[in-house]
mmCIF file of C-alpha atoms and ligand atoms in Angstrom:
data_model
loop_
_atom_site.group_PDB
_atom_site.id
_atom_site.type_symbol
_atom_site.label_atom_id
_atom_site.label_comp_id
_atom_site.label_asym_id
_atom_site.label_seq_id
_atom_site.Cartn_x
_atom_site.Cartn_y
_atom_site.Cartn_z
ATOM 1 C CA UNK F 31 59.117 146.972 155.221
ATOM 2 C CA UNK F 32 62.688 149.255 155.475
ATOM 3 C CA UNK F 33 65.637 148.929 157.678
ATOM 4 C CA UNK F 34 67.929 151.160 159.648
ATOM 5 C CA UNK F 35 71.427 151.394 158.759
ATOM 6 C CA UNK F 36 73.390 153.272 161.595
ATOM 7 C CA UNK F 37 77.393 154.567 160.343
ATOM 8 C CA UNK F 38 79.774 154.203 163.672
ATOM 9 C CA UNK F 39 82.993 155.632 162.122
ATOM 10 C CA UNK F 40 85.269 154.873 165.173
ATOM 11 C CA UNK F 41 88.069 152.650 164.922
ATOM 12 C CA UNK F 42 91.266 151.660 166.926
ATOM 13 C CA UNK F 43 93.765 151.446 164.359
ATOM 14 C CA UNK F 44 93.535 151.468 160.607
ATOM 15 C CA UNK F 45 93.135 148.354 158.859
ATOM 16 C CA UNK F 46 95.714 148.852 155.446
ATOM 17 C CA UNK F 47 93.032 147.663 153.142
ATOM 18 C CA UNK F 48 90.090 149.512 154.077
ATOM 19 C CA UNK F 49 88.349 152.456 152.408
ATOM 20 C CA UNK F 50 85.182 153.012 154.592
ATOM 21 C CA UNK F 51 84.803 156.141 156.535
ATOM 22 C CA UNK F 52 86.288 155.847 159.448
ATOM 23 C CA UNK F 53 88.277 158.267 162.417
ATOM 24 C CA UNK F 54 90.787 156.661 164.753
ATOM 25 C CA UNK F 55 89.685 160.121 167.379
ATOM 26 C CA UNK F 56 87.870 158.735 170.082
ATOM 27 C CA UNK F 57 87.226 161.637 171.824
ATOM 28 C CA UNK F 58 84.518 162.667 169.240
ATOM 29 C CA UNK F 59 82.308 159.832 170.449
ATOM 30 C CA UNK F 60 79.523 162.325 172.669
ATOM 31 C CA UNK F 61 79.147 164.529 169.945
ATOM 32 C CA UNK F 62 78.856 161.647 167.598
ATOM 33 C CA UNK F 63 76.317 160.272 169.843
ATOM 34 C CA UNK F 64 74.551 164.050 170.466
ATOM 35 C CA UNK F 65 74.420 164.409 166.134
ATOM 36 C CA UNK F 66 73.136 160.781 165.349
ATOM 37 C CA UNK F 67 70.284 161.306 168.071
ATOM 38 C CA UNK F 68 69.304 164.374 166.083
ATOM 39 C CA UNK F 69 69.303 162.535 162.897
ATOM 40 C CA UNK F 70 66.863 160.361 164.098
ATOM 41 C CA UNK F 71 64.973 162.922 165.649
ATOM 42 C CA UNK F 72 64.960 164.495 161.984
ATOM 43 C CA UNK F 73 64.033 160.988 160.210
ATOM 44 C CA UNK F 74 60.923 161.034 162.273
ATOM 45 C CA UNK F 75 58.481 160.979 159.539
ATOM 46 C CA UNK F 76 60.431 158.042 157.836
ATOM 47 C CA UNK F 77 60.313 156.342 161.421
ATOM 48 C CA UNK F 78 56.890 156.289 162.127
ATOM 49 C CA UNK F 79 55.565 155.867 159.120
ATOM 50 C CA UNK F 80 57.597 152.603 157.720
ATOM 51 C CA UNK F 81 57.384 148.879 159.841
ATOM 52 C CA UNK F 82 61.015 148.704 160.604
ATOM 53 C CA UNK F 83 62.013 145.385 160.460
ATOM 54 C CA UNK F 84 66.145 145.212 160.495
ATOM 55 C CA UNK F 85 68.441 147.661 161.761
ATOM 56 C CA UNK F 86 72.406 146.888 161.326
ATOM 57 C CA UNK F 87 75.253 149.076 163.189
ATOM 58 C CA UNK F 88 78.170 149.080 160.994
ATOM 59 C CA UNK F 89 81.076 151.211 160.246
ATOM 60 C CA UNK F 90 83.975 151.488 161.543
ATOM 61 C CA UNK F 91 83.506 149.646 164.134
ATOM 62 C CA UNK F 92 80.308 149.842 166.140
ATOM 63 C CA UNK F 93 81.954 147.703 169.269
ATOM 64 C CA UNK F 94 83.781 150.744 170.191
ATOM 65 C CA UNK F 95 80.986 152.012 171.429
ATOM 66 C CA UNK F 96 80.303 151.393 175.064
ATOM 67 C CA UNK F 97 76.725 149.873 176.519
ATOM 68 C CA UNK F 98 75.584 153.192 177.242
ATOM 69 C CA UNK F 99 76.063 154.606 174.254
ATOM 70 C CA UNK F 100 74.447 151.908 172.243
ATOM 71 C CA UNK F 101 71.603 152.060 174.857
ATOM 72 C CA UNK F 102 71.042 155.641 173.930
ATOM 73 C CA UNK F 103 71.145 155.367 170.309
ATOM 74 C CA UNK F 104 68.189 152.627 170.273
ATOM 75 C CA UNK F 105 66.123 154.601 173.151
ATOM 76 C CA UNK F 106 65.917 157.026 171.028
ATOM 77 C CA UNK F 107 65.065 155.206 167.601
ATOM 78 C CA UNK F 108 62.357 153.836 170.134
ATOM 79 C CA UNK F 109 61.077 157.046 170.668
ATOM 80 C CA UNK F 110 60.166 157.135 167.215
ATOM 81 C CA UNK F 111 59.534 153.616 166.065
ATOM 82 C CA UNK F 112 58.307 150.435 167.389
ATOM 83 C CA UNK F 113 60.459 147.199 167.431
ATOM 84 C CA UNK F 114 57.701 145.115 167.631
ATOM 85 C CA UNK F 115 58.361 143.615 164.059
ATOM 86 C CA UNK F 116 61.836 143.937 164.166
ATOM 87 C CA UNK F 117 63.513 141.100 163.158
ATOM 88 C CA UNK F 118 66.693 141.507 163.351
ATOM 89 C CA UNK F 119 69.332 143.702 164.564
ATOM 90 C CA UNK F 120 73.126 143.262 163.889
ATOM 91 C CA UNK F 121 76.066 144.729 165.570
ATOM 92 C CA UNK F 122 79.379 144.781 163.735
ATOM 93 C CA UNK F 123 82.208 143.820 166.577
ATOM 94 C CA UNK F 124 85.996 143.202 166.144
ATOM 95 C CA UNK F 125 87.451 140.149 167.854
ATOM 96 C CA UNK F 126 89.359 141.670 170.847
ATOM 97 C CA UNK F 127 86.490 143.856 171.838
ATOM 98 C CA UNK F 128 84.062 140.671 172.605
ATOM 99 C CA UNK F 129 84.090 139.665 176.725
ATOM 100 C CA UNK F 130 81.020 137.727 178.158
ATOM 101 C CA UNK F 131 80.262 140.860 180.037
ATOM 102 C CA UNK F 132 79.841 142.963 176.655
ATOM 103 C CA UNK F 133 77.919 139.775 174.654
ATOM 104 C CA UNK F 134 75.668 139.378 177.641
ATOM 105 C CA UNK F 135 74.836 143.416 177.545
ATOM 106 C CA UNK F 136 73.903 143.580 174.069
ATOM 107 C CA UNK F 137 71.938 140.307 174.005
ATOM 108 C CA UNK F 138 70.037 142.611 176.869
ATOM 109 C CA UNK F 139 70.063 145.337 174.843
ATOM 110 C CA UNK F 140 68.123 142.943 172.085
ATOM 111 C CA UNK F 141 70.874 142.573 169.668
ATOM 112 C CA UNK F 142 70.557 139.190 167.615
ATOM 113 C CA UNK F 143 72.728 139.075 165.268
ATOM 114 C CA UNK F 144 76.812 139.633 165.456
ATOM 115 C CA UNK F 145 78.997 140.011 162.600
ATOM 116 C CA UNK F 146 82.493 140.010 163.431
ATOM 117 C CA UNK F 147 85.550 141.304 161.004
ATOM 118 C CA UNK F 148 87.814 137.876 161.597
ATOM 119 C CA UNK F 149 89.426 138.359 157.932
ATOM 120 C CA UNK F 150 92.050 135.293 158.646
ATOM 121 C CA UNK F 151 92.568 133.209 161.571
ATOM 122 C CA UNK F 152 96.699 133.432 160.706
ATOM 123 C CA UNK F 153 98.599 136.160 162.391
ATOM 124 C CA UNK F 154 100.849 136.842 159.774
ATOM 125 C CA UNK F 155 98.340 138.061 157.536
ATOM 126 C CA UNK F 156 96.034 139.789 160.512
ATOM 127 C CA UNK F 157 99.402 141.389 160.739
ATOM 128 C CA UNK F 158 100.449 142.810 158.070
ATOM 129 C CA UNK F 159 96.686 143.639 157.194
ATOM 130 C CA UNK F 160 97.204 145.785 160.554
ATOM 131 C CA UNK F 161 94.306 144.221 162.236
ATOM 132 C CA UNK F 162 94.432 144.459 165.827
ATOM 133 C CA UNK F 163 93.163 141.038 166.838
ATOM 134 C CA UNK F 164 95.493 137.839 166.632
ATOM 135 C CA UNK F 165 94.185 134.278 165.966
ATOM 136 C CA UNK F 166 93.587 133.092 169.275
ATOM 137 C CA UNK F 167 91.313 136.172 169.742
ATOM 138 C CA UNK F 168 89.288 135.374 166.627
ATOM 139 C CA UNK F 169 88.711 132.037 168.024
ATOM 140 C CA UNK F 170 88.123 133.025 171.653
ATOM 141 C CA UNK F 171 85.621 135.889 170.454
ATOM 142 C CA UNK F 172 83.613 133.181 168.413
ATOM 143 C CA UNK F 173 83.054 130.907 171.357
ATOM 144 C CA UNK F 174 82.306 133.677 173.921
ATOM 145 C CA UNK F 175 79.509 135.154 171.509
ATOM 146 C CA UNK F 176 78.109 131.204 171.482
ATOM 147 C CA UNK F 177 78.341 130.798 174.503
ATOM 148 C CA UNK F 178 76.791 133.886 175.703
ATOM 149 C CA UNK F 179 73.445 134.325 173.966
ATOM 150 C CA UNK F 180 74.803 135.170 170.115
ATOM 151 C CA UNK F 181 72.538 132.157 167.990
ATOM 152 C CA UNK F 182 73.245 133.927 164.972
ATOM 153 C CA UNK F 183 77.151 135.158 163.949
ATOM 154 C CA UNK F 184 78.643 136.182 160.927
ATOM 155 C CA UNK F 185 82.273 135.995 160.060
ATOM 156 C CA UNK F 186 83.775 137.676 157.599
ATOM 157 C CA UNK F 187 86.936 136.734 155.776
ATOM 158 C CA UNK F 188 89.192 137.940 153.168
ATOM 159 C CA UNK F 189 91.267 136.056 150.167
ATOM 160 C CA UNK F 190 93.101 137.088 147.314
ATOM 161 C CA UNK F 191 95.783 138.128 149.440
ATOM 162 C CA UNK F 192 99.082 138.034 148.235
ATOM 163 C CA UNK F 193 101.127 136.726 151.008
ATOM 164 C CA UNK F 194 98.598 134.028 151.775
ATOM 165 C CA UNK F 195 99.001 130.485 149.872
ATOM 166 C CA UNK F 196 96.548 128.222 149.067
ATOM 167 C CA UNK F 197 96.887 125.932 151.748
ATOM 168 C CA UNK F 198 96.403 128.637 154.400
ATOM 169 C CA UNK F 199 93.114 129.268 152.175
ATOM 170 C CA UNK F 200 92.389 126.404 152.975
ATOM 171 C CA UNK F 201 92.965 126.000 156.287
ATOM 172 C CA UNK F 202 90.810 129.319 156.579
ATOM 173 C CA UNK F 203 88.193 127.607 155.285
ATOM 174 C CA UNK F 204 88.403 124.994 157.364
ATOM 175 C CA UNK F 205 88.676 127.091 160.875
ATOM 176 C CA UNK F 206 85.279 128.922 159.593
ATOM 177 C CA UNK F 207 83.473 125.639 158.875
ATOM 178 C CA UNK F 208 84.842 123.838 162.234
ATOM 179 C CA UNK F 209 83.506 127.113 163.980
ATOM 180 C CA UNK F 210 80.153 126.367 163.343
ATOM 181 C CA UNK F 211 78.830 129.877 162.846
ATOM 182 C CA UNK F 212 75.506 130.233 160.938
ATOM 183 C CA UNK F 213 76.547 132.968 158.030
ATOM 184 C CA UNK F 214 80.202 133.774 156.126
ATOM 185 C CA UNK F 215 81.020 136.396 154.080
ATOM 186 C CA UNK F 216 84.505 136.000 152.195
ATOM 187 C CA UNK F 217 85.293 139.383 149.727
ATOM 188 C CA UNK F 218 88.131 139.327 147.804
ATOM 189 C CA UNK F 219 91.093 141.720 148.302
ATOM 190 C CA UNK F 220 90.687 145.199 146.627
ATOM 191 C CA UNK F 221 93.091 147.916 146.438
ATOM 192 C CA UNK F 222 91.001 151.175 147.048
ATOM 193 C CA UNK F 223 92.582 154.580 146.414
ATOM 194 C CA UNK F 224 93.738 155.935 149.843
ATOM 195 C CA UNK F 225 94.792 153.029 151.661
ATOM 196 C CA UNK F 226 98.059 151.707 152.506
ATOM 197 C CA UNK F 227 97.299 148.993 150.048
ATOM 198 C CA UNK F 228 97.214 150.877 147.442
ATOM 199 C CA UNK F 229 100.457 152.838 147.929
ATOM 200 C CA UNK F 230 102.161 149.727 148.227
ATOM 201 C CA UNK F 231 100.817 148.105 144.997
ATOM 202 C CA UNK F 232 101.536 151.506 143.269
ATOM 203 C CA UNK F 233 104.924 151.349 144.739
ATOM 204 C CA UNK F 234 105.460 147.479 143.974
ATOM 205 C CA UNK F 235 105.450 146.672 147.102
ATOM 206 C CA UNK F 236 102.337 144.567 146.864
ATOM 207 C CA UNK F 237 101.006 142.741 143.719
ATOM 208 C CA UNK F 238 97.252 141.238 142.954
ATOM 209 C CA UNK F 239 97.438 138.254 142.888
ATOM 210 C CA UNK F 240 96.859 136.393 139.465
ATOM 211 C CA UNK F 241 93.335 135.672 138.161
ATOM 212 C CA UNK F 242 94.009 131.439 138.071
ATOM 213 C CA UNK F 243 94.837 132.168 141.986
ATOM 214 C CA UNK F 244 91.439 133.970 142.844
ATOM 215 C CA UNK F 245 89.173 131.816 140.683
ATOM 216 C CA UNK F 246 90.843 128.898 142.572
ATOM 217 C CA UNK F 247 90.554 130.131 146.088
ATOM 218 C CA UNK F 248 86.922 131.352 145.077
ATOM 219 C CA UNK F 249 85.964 127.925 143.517
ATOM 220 C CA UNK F 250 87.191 125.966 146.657
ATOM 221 C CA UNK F 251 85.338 128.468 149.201
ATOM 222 C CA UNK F 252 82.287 127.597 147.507
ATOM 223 C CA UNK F 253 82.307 123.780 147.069
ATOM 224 C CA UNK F 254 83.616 123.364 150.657
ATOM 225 C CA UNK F 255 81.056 125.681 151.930
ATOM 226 C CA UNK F 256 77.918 124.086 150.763
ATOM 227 C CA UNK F 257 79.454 120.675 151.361
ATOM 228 C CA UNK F 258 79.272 122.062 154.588
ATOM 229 C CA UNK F 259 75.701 122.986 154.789
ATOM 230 C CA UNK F 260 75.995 126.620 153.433
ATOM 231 C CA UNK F 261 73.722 128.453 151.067
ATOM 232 C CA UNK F 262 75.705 130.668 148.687
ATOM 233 C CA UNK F 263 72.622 133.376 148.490
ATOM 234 C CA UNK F 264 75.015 135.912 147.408
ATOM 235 C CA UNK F 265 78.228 136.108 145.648
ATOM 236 C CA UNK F 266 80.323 136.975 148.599
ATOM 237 C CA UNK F 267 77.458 135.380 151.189
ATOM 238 C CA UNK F 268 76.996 132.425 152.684
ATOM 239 C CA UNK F 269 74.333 131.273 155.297
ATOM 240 C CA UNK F 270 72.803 128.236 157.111
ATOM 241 C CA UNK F 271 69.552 127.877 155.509
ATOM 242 C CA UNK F 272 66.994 130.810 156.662
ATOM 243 C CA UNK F 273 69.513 132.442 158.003
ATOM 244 C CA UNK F 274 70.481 134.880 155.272
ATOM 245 C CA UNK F 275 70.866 138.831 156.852
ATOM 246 C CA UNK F 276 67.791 139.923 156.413
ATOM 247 C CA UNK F 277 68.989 143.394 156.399
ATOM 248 C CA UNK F 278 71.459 142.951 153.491
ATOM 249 C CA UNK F 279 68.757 140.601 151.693
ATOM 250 C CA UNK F 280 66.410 143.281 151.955
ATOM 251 C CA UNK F 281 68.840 146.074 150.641
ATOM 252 C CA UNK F 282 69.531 143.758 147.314
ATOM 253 C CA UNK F 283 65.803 143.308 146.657
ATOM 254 C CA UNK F 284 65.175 147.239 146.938
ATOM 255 C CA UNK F 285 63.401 147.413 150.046
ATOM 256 C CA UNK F 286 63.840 151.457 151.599
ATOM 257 C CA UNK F 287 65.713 151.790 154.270
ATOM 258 C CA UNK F 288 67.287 155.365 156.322
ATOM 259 C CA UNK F 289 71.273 155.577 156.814
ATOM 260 C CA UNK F 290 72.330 157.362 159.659
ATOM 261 C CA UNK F 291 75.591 158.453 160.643
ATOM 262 C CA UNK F 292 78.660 159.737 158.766
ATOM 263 C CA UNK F 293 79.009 159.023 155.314
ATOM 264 C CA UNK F 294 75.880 156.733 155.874
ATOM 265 C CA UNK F 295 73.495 155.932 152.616
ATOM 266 C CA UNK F 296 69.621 156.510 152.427
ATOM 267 C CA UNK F 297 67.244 154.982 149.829
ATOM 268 C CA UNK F 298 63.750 156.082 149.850
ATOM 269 C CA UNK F 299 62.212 154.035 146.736
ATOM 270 C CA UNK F 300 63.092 156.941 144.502
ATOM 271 C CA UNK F 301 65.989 158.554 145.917
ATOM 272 C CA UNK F 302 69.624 158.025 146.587
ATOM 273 C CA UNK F 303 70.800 160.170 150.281
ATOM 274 C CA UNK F 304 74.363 160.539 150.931
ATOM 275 C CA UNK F 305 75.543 162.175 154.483
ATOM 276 C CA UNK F 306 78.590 163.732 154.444
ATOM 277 C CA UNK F 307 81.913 161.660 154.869
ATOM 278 C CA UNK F 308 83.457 163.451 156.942
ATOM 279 C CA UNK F 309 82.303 163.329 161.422
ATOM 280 C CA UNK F 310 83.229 166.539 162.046
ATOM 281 C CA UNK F 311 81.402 168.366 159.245
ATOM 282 C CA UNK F 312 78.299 165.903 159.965
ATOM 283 C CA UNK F 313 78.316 167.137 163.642
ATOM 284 C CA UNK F 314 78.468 170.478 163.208
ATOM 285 C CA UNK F 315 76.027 170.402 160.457
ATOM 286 C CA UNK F 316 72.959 168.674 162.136
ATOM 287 C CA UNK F 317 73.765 170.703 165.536
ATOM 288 C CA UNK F 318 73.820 173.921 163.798
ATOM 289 C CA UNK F 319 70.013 173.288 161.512
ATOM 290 C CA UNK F 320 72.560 173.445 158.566
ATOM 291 C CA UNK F 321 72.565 170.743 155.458
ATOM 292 C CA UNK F 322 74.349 167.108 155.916
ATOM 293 C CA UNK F 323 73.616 165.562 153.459
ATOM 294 C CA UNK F 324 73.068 165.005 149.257
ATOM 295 C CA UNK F 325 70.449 164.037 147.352
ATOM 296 C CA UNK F 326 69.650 162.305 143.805
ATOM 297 C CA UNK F 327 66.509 161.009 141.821
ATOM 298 C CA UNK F 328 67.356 157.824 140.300
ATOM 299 C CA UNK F 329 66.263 157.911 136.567
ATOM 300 C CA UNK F 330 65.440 154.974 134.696
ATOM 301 C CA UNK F 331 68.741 154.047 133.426
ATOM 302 C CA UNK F 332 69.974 153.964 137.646
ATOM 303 C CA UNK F 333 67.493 152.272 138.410
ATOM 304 C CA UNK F 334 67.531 149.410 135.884
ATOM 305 C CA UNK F 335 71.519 149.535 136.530
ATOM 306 C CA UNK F 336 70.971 149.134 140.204
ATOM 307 C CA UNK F 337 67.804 146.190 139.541
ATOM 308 C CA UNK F 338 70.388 144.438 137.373
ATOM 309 C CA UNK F 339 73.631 144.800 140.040
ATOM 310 C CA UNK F 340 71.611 143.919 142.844
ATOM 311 C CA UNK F 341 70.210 141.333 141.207
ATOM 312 C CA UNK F 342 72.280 139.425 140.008
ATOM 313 C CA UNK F 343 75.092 139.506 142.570
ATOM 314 C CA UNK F 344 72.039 136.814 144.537
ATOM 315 C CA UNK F 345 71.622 133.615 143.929
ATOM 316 C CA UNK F 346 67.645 134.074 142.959
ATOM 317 C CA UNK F 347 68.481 136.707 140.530
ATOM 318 C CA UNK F 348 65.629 139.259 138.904
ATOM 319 C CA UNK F 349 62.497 138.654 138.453
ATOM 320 C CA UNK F 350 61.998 138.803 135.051
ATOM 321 C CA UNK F 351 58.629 140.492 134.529
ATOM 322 C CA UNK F 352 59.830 143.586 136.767
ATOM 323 C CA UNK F 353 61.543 144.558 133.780
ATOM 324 C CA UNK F 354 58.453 145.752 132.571
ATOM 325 C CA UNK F 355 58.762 148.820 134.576
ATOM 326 C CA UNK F 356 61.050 150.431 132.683
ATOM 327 C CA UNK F 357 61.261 152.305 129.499
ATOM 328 C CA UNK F 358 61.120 150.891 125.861
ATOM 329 C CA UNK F 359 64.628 151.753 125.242
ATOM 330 C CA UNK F 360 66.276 150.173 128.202
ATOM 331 C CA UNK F 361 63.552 146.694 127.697
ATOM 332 C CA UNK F 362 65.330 146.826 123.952
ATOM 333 C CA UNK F 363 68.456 147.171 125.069
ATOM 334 C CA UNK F 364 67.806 144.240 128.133
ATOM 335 C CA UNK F 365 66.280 141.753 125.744
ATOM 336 C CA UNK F 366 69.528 141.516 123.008
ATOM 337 C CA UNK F 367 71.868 141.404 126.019
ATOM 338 C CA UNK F 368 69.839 138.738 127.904
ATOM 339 C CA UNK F 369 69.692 136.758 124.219
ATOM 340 C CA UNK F 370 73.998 137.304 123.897
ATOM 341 C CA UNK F 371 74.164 136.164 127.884
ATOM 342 C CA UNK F 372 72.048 133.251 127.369
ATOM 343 C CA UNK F 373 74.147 132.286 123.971
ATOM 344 C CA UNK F 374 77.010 132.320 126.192
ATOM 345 C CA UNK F 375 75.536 130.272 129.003
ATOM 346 C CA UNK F 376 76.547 133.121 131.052
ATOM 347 C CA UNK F 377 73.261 133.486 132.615
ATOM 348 C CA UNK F 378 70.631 130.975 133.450
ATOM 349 C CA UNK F 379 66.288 131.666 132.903
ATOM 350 C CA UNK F 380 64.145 129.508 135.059
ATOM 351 C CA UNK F 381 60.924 130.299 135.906
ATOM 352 C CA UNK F 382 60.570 133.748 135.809
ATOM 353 C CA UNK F 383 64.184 134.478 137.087
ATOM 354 C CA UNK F 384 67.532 135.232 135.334
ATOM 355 C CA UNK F 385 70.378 134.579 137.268
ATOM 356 C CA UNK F 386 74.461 134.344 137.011
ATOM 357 C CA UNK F 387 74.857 130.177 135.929
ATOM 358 C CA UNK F 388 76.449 128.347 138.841
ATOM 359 C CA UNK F 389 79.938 128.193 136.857
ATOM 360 C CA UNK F 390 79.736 131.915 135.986
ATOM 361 C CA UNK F 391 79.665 133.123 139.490
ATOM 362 C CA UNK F 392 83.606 134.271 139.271
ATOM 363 C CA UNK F 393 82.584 136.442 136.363
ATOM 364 C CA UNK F 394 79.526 138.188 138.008
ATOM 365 C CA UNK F 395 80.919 141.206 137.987
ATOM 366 C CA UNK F 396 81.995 141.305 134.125
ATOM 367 C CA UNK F 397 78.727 139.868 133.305
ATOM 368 C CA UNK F 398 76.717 142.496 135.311
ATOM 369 C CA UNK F 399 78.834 145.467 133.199
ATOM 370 C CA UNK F 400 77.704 143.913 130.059
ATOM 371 C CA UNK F 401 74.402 144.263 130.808
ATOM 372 C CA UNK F 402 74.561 147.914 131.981
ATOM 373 C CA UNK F 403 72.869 150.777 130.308
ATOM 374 C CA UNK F 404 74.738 153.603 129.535
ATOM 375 C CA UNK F 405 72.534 156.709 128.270
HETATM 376 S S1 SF4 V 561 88.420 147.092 158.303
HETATM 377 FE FE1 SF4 V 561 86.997 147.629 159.953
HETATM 378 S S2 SF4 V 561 88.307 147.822 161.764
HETATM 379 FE FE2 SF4 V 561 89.667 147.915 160.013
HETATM 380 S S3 SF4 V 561 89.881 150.114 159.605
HETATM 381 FE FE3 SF4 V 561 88.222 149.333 158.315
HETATM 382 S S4 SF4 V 561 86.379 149.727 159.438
HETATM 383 FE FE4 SF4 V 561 88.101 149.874 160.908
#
């Protein structure tokens, strides 16, 4: 089992939050398309030989590409692997790029899955968060999707911002429910190095907002979400039941899969691949036979550190026998910080699995540093 993760760094505009690689210069699209085609071409090996079962176009924002393009990038993962098992492929889309015609052509083009950046359905936040889409977009974009073939959507939003009070949390909340999609994800604000954001907190012109704030909006996204029929099989994912991604599920569990595209991440079930972040360098590299990417072997104390973030960030958790697998130190080191955990109630045992305790789940991330390794 592996999955493909394709990188489409194009975007509109610049979001003031974000930190993924992205490049507002649309006119590097065709050799965009020409390098990623050779990527593949270059993965072939990894193509034929694994059952590829999800593939998810992210970025960016993959719904700047047009039909054709899209067409051509899966024609030629075809020409290398067969989507006969493939269970699901998801296409990252912003609101004001969705029109029947475009829904309709990807449901041709056998995409299943959307998941569409709607962040807030207030325009004074998708404002000054610089989005590009207002409210009545969002909404439009949701029903057009239904409406048109889409059975499966995902809608991302965002809290913990600072201009946004709890009763327009709320009422966020409430406008994701009544839109009856099948999978959220909500991520708290974070101010990344390089963005907008960032300068303005630096420069006081933004401020976090305070801890009681974020555990509250946190605490009521969860109750009113599985009131509402959601499974919260993540910390920042929720999903009608069996309707988890598949893709990210598999990621968390360790399952390989081959990133493609500008700064785009590969994990071969010992090794960490990192392209280059940066288009142009990544196009000239793979047309010119020259090197695009880095590579790592995970040692034990990664790869316990990576079993115990990915593990615990789901609701499941670890299995608890896998620990087995690594060395003596790092099983010494586990069992007195699973026994200080458990003292705490911080973390819950049940047959065979550890896992964050339901009230915990705001502290995941503090919790997951205390168990870390460090050599
Ligand atoms: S949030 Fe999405 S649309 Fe906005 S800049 Fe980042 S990648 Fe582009």
């Amino acid at each position: 089992m592996a999955g493909i993760y394709i990188h489409v760094p194009f975007c509109y505009t610049r979001c003031s939050y974000c930190d993924f690689y992205k490049t507002t210069d649309q006119q590097l699209k065709d050799e965009y398309i020409k390098a990623l085609c050779k990527e593949i071409e270059l993965n072939y090996s990894f193509l034929l030989k694994e059952d590829i079962q999800t593939i998810y176009f992210g970025g960016g924002t993959p719904s700047t590409l047009s039909i054709d393009e899209l067409d051509t990038i899966l024609k030629t993962l075809k020409n290398y692997t067969s989507f006969e098992n493939l269970k699901e492929l998801t296409l990252e889309v912003n609101p004001d790029d969705v029109s029947t015609d475009y829904i309709k052509s990807i449901v041709d083009l056998g995409v299943n899955r959307l998941s569409m950046g709607i962040q807030s359905f207030f325009d004074g936040h998708l404002r000054k968060m610089n989005r590009r889409h207002n409210a009545e977009q969002a909404q439009k974009a949701i029903k057009v999707a239904k409406e048109n073939g889409i059975e499966n959507m995902s809608i991302d939003l965002i809290y913990g911002l600072p201009y946004m009070t709890f009763d327009e949390w709320k009422e966020n909340v409430r406008l994701a429910i009544e839109s009856d999609v099948q999978h959220i994800s909500a991520y708290h604000l974070t101010f990344e190095k390089g963005t907008l954001y960032y300068d303005y907190l630096k420069k006081g012109k933004l401020r976090e907002v305070p801890e009681e704030s974020s555990v509250e909006q946190f605490n009521y996204l969860v109750s009113k979400l599985k009131n509402a029929g959601f499974v919260h099989y993540e910390i920042s994912n929720f999903s009608k039941k069996g309707l988890e991604s598949k893709h990210n599920s598999n990621y968390w569990s360790g399952v390989k899969y081959l990133g493609l595209g500008p700064s785009a991440h590969s994990f071969d079930g010992n090794n960490r691949i990192w392209n280059v972040r940066d288009i142009r360098k990544y196009c000239h590299a793979l047309m010119n036979e020259q090197t695009y990417s880095e590579m790592e072997s995970l040692t034990d104390t990664d790869r316990y550190n990576e079993f115990i973030m990915l593990g615990l960030r789901t609701q499941i958790g670890f299995r608890l026998d896998l620990m087995e697998a690594f060395n003596s130190v790092i099983k010494q080191y586990f069992s007195n910080e699973l026994r200080h955990q458990l003292e705490q109630n911080n973390v819950t045992v049940d047959k065979g699995y550890c896992y964050i305790s339901e009230d915990k789940k705001m502290i995941t991330d503090s919790i997951i540093s205390d168990f870390f390794y460090v050599d």
